[in-house]
Amino acid sequence: MRIETTAVHAGHVPDPVTGAVTPAIHLSTTFERDEANALRGAYLYTRNDNPNRRALEECLTALEGGADAACFASGSAAAMAVCQALEPGARVLAPADAYYGTIKLVRDVFARWGLRLTLVDMCDLDAVRAAAGPDTRLVWIETPSNPLVRVVDIAALASIGRDAGAQVVVDNTWATPVLQRPLELGAHLALHSTTKYLGGHSDVLGGALVTGEADAFWERVRGVQSTGGAVPSPFDCWLTVRGIRTLPWRVRAQTENAGRVAQFLHAHPAVEVVHYPGLASDPGHTLAQRQMRGAGGMLSFEVRGGRDAALAAIGRLRIITRATSLGGTESLVEHRASVEPPESRTPPGLLRLSVGLEHPDDLVEDLSQALGGAGSR
Ligand SMILES: *Cc1c(COP(=O)(O)O)cnc(C)c1O
């Protein structure tokens, strides 16, 4: 099946009792036993499992081409479950430009558990090889990256990680399984903040891990999920499945819109540089063409004049909304240096744009008036 069909059907059959085509929401936290004390169905207690969570997990397993999936209350809770499945003393290799919450999690929270973090530039495979020592238990990959939208070679990094005996995790939040399937490229696990493109409507928080193999590490992750209980509610799962039904078509349109916006910004005299692997001039272009089926809906650009010019430009926007997060139907813009810690190396004039489903002409016109019209076409 093609991904459009999988997205529409995975994890669902019409209800055999009522014939309902759309799934019911099972809010019940507990499930009845019969006279002989046997459970009537496949469920016991909602922290362990629930029909809506199971539907979402089956859907994600199919989308990533994995063996199993585990859903969490947020992307960060999913990342935490990976850390909690590691042994004390384990070294985590991560890119310096990984999602800041992930770095903070390993460095600040799990340092006290004995996890050790090494940050490395994952565009430089030799540097990764040199950093992957015998105590490396986890290689964390994130591509395209935040906020410079850099692309790294998943297959090459996964093979370095596997050679070192480490678990290889790819945060696939930005690309989604529509554009990139990490398990096929050698990763053990794909991670999602389903809060972003999968939910897709900026109205539900969630996270997930999808595994290529139901191995011993995965059993530990499952144990953390059901014992720790950082699970999404049935309604959260239902909303996320509802979002996934249109995922491939949304991502395709967002990618098309982002391409239009990137071209416009690239030609604009008020813009110093555009970071978008869909542009032929971008350093990640060739790799993205090989590894991804489209460059995605995320881009960033640097406004000439730095911080003040960038903030003034977004202050003039009328359609594009100033807010953090990404992957929703509406376009969002964020001045990254304002939300990152003081030691961040993000250029002060950098703006990150999550391109939504508006008409691309309206987005280009909005950016054009905000940047001062000069150079608009
Ligand atoms: C948002 C995000 C996360 C964290 O997910 P939450 O659902 O906010 O906890 C992790 N990785 C990436 C790439 C993200 O964009």
CSV table of C-alpha atoms and ligand atoms in Angstrom, one decimal:
chain,number,residue,atom,x,y,z
A,1,MET,CA,0.0,0.0,0.0
A,2,ARG,CA,1.1,3.6,-0.7
A,3,ILE,CA,1.5,5.9,2.3
A,4,GLU,CA,-1.7,7.9,1.4
A,5,THR,CA,-3.8,4.7,1.7
A,6,THR,CA,-2.0,3.6,4.9
A,7,ALA,CA,-2.6,6.9,6.5
A,8,VAL,CA,-6.3,6.7,5.8
A,9,HIS,CA,-6.8,3.1,6.9
A,10,ALA,CA,-4.1,1.9,9.3
A,11,GLY,CA,-5.2,1.1,12.8
A,12,HIS,CA,-8.9,1.1,12.0
A,13,VAL,CA,-11.7,-1.3,11.0
A,14,PRO,CA,-15.4,-0.2,11.3
A,15,ASP,CA,-16.9,-1.1,14.7
A,16,PRO,CA,-18.2,-4.7,14.6
A,17,VAL,CA,-21.0,-3.9,17.0
A,18,THR,CA,-22.4,-0.6,15.8
A,19,GLY,CA,-21.0,-0.4,12.3
A,20,ALA,CA,-19.5,3.1,13.1
A,21,VAL,CA,-17.0,4.0,10.4
A,22,THR,CA,-15.3,6.6,12.6
A,23,PRO,CA,-13.8,5.1,15.8
A,24,ALA,CA,-15.4,5.6,19.2
A,25,ILE,CA,-13.5,7.3,22.0
A,26,HIS,CA,-13.0,4.8,24.8
A,27,LEU,CA,-12.6,7.0,27.9
A,28,SER,CA,-13.0,4.0,30.3
A,29,THR,CA,-9.9,3.6,32.5
A,30,THR,CA,-10.8,0.0,33.3
A,31,PHE,CA,-12.1,-3.1,31.6
A,32,GLU,CA,-14.5,-5.8,32.9
A,33,ARG,CA,-13.7,-9.4,33.7
A,34,ASP,CA,-16.3,-12.1,33.2
A,35,GLU,CA,-17.8,-14.6,35.8
A,36,ALA,CA,-14.7,-16.8,35.5
A,37,ASN,CA,-12.5,-13.7,36.2
A,38,ALA,CA,-11.1,-13.6,32.6
A,39,LEU,CA,-10.8,-10.3,30.8
A,40,ARG,CA,-13.6,-9.9,28.2
A,41,GLY,CA,-11.3,-8.3,25.6
A,42,ALA,CA,-7.7,-7.3,25.0
A,43,TYR,CA,-7.6,-4.6,27.6
A,44,LEU,CA,-7.1,-4.4,31.4
A,45,TYR,CA,-6.4,-0.8,32.5
A,46,THR,CA,-5.9,2.3,30.3
A,47,ARG,CA,-2.4,3.1,31.6
A,48,ASN,CA,-1.2,-0.2,30.1
A,49,ASP,CA,-3.3,-0.1,27.0
A,50,ASN,CA,-6.5,1.4,25.5
A,51,PRO,CA,-8.3,0.9,22.2
A,52,ASN,CA,-7.6,4.5,21.0
A,53,ARG,CA,-3.9,4.2,21.9
A,54,ARG,CA,-3.6,0.9,20.3
A,55,ALA,CA,-5.2,2.3,17.1
A,56,LEU,CA,-2.6,5.1,17.1
A,57,GLU,CA,0.3,2.8,17.7
A,58,GLU,CA,-0.8,0.4,14.9
A,59,CYS,CA,-1.1,3.4,12.6
A,60,LEU,CA,2.4,4.7,13.4
A,61,THR,CA,3.9,1.3,13.1
A,62,ALA,CA,2.5,1.0,9.6
A,63,LEU,CA,3.5,4.5,8.6
A,64,GLU,CA,7.2,4.0,9.6
A,65,GLY,CA,7.3,0.4,8.4
A,66,GLY,CA,8.2,-0.8,11.9
A,67,ALA,CA,7.5,-3.8,14.2
A,68,ASP,CA,5.8,-1.9,17.0
A,69,ALA,CA,5.1,1.6,18.4
A,70,ALA,CA,4.7,3.1,21.8
A,71,CYS,CA,2.9,6.4,22.4
A,72,PHE,CA,3.6,9.0,25.1
A,73,ALA,CA,2.0,12.2,26.4
A,74,SER,CA,4.6,14.3,24.5
A,75,GLY,CA,7.6,14.0,22.2
A,76,SER,CA,9.7,14.9,25.3
A,77,ALA,CA,8.2,12.0,27.3
A,78,ALA,CA,9.1,9.7,24.4
A,79,ALA,CA,12.7,10.9,24.5
A,80,MET,CA,12.7,10.5,28.2
A,81,ALA,CA,11.6,6.8,27.8
A,82,VAL,CA,14.6,6.2,25.6
A,83,CYS,CA,16.9,7.7,28.3
A,84,GLN,CA,15.2,5.7,31.0
A,85,ALA,CA,15.8,2.5,29.1
A,86,LEU,CA,19.6,3.1,29.1
A,87,GLU,CA,22.0,1.9,31.8
A,88,PRO,CA,23.8,4.4,34.1
A,89,GLY,CA,27.2,5.4,32.6
A,90,ALA,CA,25.9,5.2,29.0
A,91,ARG,CA,27.2,7.8,26.7
A,92,VAL,CA,24.8,9.6,24.4
A,93,LEU,CA,26.1,11.1,21.1
A,94,ALA,CA,23.9,13.9,19.8
A,95,PRO,CA,24.2,16.7,17.3
A,96,ALA,CA,25.0,20.1,18.7
A,97,ASP,CA,21.9,21.4,16.9
A,98,ALA,CA,19.4,18.8,18.2
A,99,TYR,CA,16.0,20.0,19.6
A,100,TYR,CA,17.0,22.0,22.6
A,101,GLY,CA,14.6,20.2,24.9
A,102,THR,CA,16.3,16.9,24.1
A,103,ILE,CA,19.8,18.2,24.9
A,104,LYS,CA,18.5,19.7,28.1
A,105,LEU,CA,16.9,16.4,29.0
A,106,VAL,CA,20.1,14.4,28.6
A,107,ARG,CA,22.4,17.0,30.0
A,108,ASP,CA,20.4,18.4,33.0
A,109,VAL,CA,17.9,15.7,34.0
A,110,PHE,CA,19.8,12.5,33.1
A,111,ALA,CA,23.3,13.6,34.2
A,112,ARG,CA,22.1,12.8,37.7
A,113,TRP,CA,21.3,9.3,36.5
A,114,GLY,CA,24.8,8.9,35.1
A,115,LEU,CA,24.1,9.5,31.4
A,116,ARG,CA,27.0,11.3,29.6
A,117,LEU,CA,26.4,13.6,26.7
A,118,THR,CA,28.8,14.2,23.8
A,119,LEU,CA,27.7,16.8,21.3
A,120,VAL,CA,29.2,16.4,17.8
A,121,ASP,CA,28.7,17.9,14.3
A,122,MET,CA,26.9,15.0,12.5
A,123,CYS,CA,27.6,16.5,9.1
A,124,ASP,CA,31.2,15.4,9.8
A,125,LEU,CA,31.1,11.6,9.7
A,126,ASP,CA,34.8,11.3,10.8
A,127,ALA,CA,34.1,13.4,13.9
A,128,VAL,CA,31.2,11.0,14.7
A,129,ARG,CA,33.4,8.0,14.2
A,130,ALA,CA,36.0,9.5,16.5
A,131,ALA,CA,33.4,10.3,19.2
A,132,ALA,CA,31.7,6.9,19.1
A,133,GLY,CA,33.5,5.0,21.9
A,134,PRO,CA,33.0,1.7,23.7
A,135,ASP,CA,30.7,3.4,26.2
A,136,THR,CA,28.4,4.9,23.5
A,137,ARG,CA,25.0,3.4,24.0
A,138,LEU,CA,22.8,5.8,22.1
A,139,VAL,CA,23.3,7.8,18.8
A,140,TRP,CA,20.7,10.5,18.5
A,141,ILE,CA,20.1,11.8,15.0
A,142,GLU,CA,17.9,14.7,14.0
A,143,THR,CA,17.4,15.6,10.4
A,144,PRO,CA,16.5,18.2,9.1
A,145,SER,CA,17.8,20.0,12.1
A,146,ASN,CA,16.5,22.9,14.1
A,147,PRO,CA,16.9,25.8,13.3
A,148,LEU,CA,19.4,25.6,10.5
A,149,VAL,CA,17.5,22.9,8.6
A,150,ARG,CA,20.7,21.0,8.0
A,151,VAL,CA,20.5,17.4,6.6
A,152,VAL,CA,22.7,14.6,7.9
A,153,ASP,CA,23.2,11.1,6.4
A,154,ILE,CA,21.0,8.7,8.4
A,155,ALA,CA,22.3,5.5,6.7
A,156,ALA,CA,26.0,6.4,7.3
A,157,LEU,CA,25.4,7.5,10.9
A,158,ALA,CA,23.2,4.4,11.7
A,159,SER,CA,26.0,2.2,10.5
A,160,ILE,CA,28.6,4.0,12.7
A,161,GLY,CA,26.2,3.7,15.6
A,162,ARG,CA,25.5,0.0,15.1
A,163,ASP,CA,29.2,-0.7,14.7
A,164,ALA,CA,29.8,0.9,18.1
A,165,GLY,CA,27.0,-1.3,19.6
A,166,ALA,CA,24.7,1.7,20.2
A,167,GLN,CA,21.0,2.2,19.8
A,168,VAL,CA,20.3,4.5,16.9
A,169,VAL,CA,17.4,6.9,17.3
A,170,VAL,CA,16.2,9.3,14.6
A,171,ASP,CA,14.0,12.2,15.6
A,172,ASN,CA,11.8,12.2,12.5
A,173,THR,CA,9.4,15.0,13.7
A,174,TRP,CA,10.3,17.5,11.0
A,175,ALA,CA,10.4,15.1,8.0
A,176,THR,CA,7.5,12.7,9.0
A,177,PRO,CA,7.4,9.2,7.5
A,178,VAL,CA,5.9,10.8,4.4
A,179,LEU,CA,9.3,12.2,3.4
A,180,GLN,CA,11.8,10.0,5.3
A,181,ARG,CA,11.7,6.5,6.8
A,182,PRO,CA,14.6,6.1,9.2
A,183,LEU,CA,14.0,2.4,10.0
A,184,GLU,CA,14.6,1.6,6.3
A,185,LEU,CA,17.9,3.5,6.6
A,186,GLY,CA,19.2,1.5,9.5
A,187,ALA,CA,17.9,3.2,12.6
A,188,HIS,CA,16.6,1.1,15.5
A,189,LEU,CA,14.0,3.7,16.5
A,190,ALA,CA,12.1,6.6,15.0
A,191,LEU,CA,10.9,9.3,17.4
A,192,HIS,CA,8.0,11.7,16.9
A,193,SER,CA,6.6,14.7,18.5
A,194,THR,CA,3.1,14.0,17.2
A,195,THR,CA,2.3,17.5,18.4
A,196,LYS,CA,3.7,18.7,15.1
A,197,TYR,CA,2.9,17.3,11.6
A,198,LEU,CA,1.2,14.1,12.7
A,199,GLY,CA,-1.5,15.7,14.8
A,200,GLY,CA,-1.2,18.5,12.4
A,201,HIS,CA,-3.6,21.1,13.8
A,202,SER,CA,-1.8,22.6,16.8
A,203,ASP,CA,-4.4,21.2,19.1
A,204,VAL,CA,-3.0,18.0,20.7
A,205,LEU,CA,0.3,17.2,22.4
A,206,GLY,CA,1.9,13.8,22.0
A,207,GLY,CA,4.9,11.7,21.3
A,208,ALA,CA,5.8,8.3,19.9
A,209,LEU,CA,8.6,5.8,19.4
A,210,VAL,CA,8.5,3.3,16.5
A,211,THR,CA,10.9,0.4,16.6
A,212,GLY,CA,12.2,-1.8,13.8
A,213,GLU,CA,12.5,-4.8,16.0
A,214,ALA,CA,10.7,-5.9,19.2
A,215,ASP,CA,14.1,-6.6,20.9
A,216,ALA,CA,15.2,-6.4,24.6
A,217,PHE,CA,15.8,-2.6,24.4
A,218,TRP,CA,12.2,-2.2,23.1
A,219,GLU,CA,10.9,-4.3,26.0
A,220,ARG,CA,12.5,-1.8,28.4
A,221,VAL,CA,10.9,1.1,26.6
A,222,ARG,CA,7.5,-0.6,26.8
A,223,GLY,CA,8.1,-1.2,30.5
A,224,VAL,CA,8.9,2.5,31.0
A,225,GLN,CA,5.7,3.4,29.1
A,226,SER,CA,3.3,1.2,31.1
A,227,THR,CA,5.0,1.5,34.5
A,228,GLY,CA,5.9,5.2,34.3
A,229,GLY,CA,2.5,6.0,32.7
A,230,ALA,CA,3.4,9.2,30.7
A,231,VAL,CA,0.8,8.1,28.2
A,232,PRO,CA,-1.6,10.2,26.0
A,233,SER,CA,-5.3,10.3,26.8
A,234,PRO,CA,-7.8,8.3,24.6
A,235,PHE,CA,-9.0,11.6,23.2
A,236,ASP,CA,-5.5,12.8,22.4
A,237,CYS,CA,-4.9,9.5,20.6
A,238,TRP,CA,-8.2,9.9,18.7
A,239,LEU,CA,-7.3,13.4,17.7
A,240,THR,CA,-3.8,12.4,16.5
A,241,VAL,CA,-5.2,9.5,14.4
A,242,ARG,CA,-7.7,12.0,12.9
A,243,GLY,CA,-4.8,14.2,12.0
A,244,ILE,CA,-2.8,11.4,10.5
A,245,ARG,CA,-5.6,10.6,8.0
A,246,THR,CA,-4.6,13.7,6.0
A,247,LEU,CA,-0.9,13.7,6.8
A,248,PRO,CA,0.6,12.8,3.3
A,249,TRP,CA,-1.5,15.4,1.5
A,250,ARG,CA,-0.8,18.1,4.1
A,251,VAL,CA,2.9,17.5,4.0
A,252,ARG,CA,2.9,17.5,0.2
A,253,ALA,CA,1.1,20.8,0.1
A,254,GLN,CA,3.3,22.3,2.8
A,255,THR,CA,6.4,21.2,1.0
A,256,GLU,CA,5.2,22.8,-2.2
A,257,ASN,CA,4.4,26.0,-0.4
A,258,ALA,CA,7.7,26.0,1.4
A,259,GLY,CA,9.5,25.7,-2.0
A,260,ARG,CA,7.6,28.8,-3.3
A,261,VAL,CA,8.4,30.8,-0.1
A,262,ALA,CA,12.1,29.7,-0.1
A,263,GLN,CA,12.5,30.8,-3.8
A,264,PHE,CA,10.9,34.2,-3.0
A,265,LEU,CA,13.1,34.7,0.1
A,266,HIS,CA,16.2,33.5,-1.7
A,267,ALA,CA,15.8,36.3,-4.3
A,268,HIS,CA,14.9,39.0,-1.7
A,269,PRO,CA,17.5,41.7,-1.1
A,270,ALA,CA,16.6,42.0,2.6
A,271,VAL,CA,17.4,38.3,3.1
A,272,GLU,CA,21.0,37.3,3.7
A,273,VAL,CA,20.6,33.6,3.4
A,274,VAL,CA,17.8,31.0,3.3
A,275,HIS,CA,18.3,27.6,4.9
A,276,TYR,CA,16.1,25.1,3.0
A,277,PRO,CA,17.4,21.8,1.5
A,278,GLY,CA,14.9,22.2,-1.4
A,279,LEU,CA,17.1,25.0,-2.8
A,280,ALA,CA,19.8,23.9,-5.3
A,281,SER,CA,22.3,26.2,-3.5
A,282,ASP,CA,21.7,24.6,-0.1
A,283,PRO,CA,24.5,22.5,1.3
A,284,GLY,CA,22.0,19.7,2.2
A,285,HIS,CA,20.4,19.6,-1.3
A,286,THR,CA,22.1,16.6,-2.8
A,287,LEU,CA,21.7,14.5,0.4
A,288,ALA,CA,18.1,15.5,0.8
A,289,GLN,CA,17.3,14.4,-2.7
A,290,ARG,CA,18.8,11.0,-2.0
A,291,GLN,CA,17.4,10.5,1.5
A,292,MET,CA,14.0,12.4,1.4
A,293,ARG,CA,11.0,12.5,-0.8
A,294,GLY,CA,10.7,16.3,-0.7
A,295,ALA,CA,12.4,18.9,1.4
A,296,GLY,CA,9.5,19.5,3.8
A,297,GLY,CA,7.6,22.5,5.2
A,298,MET,CA,10.3,23.9,7.5
A,299,LEU,CA,12.8,26.6,6.5
A,300,SER,CA,14.7,29.4,8.2
A,301,PHE,CA,16.2,32.6,6.9
A,302,GLU,CA,18.5,35.4,8.1
A,303,VAL,CA,17.3,39.0,7.7
A,304,ARG,CA,20.0,41.6,6.9
A,305,GLY,CA,20.4,43.9,9.8
A,306,GLY,CA,20.3,41.2,12.5
A,307,ARG,CA,18.0,41.0,15.5
A,308,ASP,CA,16.2,44.3,15.3
A,309,ALA,CA,15.5,44.0,11.5
A,310,ALA,CA,14.2,40.5,12.0
A,311,LEU,CA,11.9,41.4,14.9
A,312,ALA,CA,10.7,44.5,13.0
A,313,ALA,CA,9.9,42.4,9.9
A,314,ILE,CA,7.8,39.8,11.9
A,315,GLY,CA,6.1,42.6,13.7
A,316,ARG,CA,4.6,43.6,10.4
A,317,LEU,CA,3.2,40.2,9.4
A,318,ARG,CA,-0.5,39.9,9.0
A,319,ILE,CA,-1.2,36.3,8.0
A,320,ILE,CA,1.8,34.4,9.3
A,321,THR,CA,1.4,33.9,13.1
A,322,ARG,CA,4.2,34.7,15.6
A,323,ALA,CA,4.3,31.6,17.7
A,324,THR,CA,6.6,28.7,18.5
A,325,SER,CA,5.9,25.1,17.3
A,326,LEU,CA,5.4,23.8,13.8
A,327,GLY,CA,3.5,21.4,11.5
A,328,GLY,CA,0.0,22.9,11.9
A,329,THR,CA,-2.3,24.1,9.1
A,330,GLU,CA,-1.3,27.7,9.8
A,331,SER,CA,2.1,29.2,9.0
A,332,LEU,CA,4.1,30.1,12.1
A,333,VAL,CA,7.2,32.2,12.4
A,334,GLU,CA,9.7,32.4,15.3
A,335,HIS,CA,12.7,34.5,16.2
A,336,ARG,CA,14.8,31.6,17.5
A,337,ALA,CA,17.5,33.6,19.4
A,338,SER,CA,14.7,35.1,21.6
A,339,VAL,CA,13.7,31.6,22.9
A,340,GLU,CA,17.1,29.9,22.9
A,341,PRO,CA,19.5,30.0,25.9
A,342,PRO,CA,22.2,32.7,26.0
A,343,GLU,CA,24.9,30.2,24.9
A,344,SER,CA,23.0,29.4,21.7
A,345,ARG,CA,24.9,30.0,18.5
A,346,THR,CA,21.8,30.8,16.4
A,347,PRO,CA,22.4,33.9,14.3
A,348,PRO,CA,20.5,36.9,15.8
A,349,GLY,CA,18.7,37.7,12.5
A,350,LEU,CA,17.4,34.2,12.0
A,351,LEU,CA,13.7,33.5,11.6
A,352,ARG,CA,12.2,30.0,11.5
A,353,LEU,CA,9.2,29.4,9.4
A,354,SER,CA,6.7,26.5,9.6
A,355,VAL,CA,4.9,26.9,6.3
A,356,GLY,CA,1.2,26.0,6.5
A,357,LEU,CA,-1.6,25.3,4.1
A,358,GLU,CA,-2.5,28.9,3.1
A,359,HIS,CA,-2.3,29.8,-0.5
A,360,PRO,CA,1.4,30.4,-1.3
A,361,ASP,CA,0.7,33.7,-3.0
A,362,ASP,CA,-0.8,35.1,0.2
A,363,LEU,CA,2.3,33.9,2.2
A,364,VAL,CA,4.6,35.5,-0.3
A,365,GLU,CA,2.6,38.8,-0.3
A,366,ASP,CA,2.6,38.8,3.5
A,367,LEU,CA,6.4,38.3,3.7
A,368,SER,CA,7.0,40.8,0.9
A,369,GLN,CA,5.1,43.6,2.7
A,370,ALA,CA,6.8,42.7,6.0
A,371,LEU,CA,10.3,42.7,4.5
A,372,GLY,CA,9.7,46.1,3.0
A,373,GLY,CA,8.5,45.2,-0.6
A,374,ALA,CA,11.9,45.8,-2.1
A,375,GLY,CA,12.8,42.9,-4.4
A,376,SER,CA,9.3,41.4,-4.4
A,377,ARG,CA,8.3,39.9,-7.6
B,1,LIG,C1,8.6,19.7,19.4
B,1,LIG,C2,9.7,18.8,19.2
B,1,LIG,C3,10.1,17.9,20.2
B,1,LIG,C4,9.4,17.8,21.6
B,1,LIG,O1,8.1,17.4,21.5
B,1,LIG,P1,7.0,17.9,22.5
B,1,LIG,O2,5.8,17.2,22.0
B,1,LIG,O3,6.9,19.4,22.5
B,1,LIG,O4,7.4,17.4,23.9
B,1,LIG,C5,11.2,17.0,19.9
B,1,LIG,N1,11.8,17.1,18.8
B,1,LIG,C6,11.5,18.0,17.8
B,1,LIG,C7,12.3,18.0,16.5
B,1,LIG,C8,10.5,18.9,18.0
B,1,LIG,O5,10.2,19.7,17.0
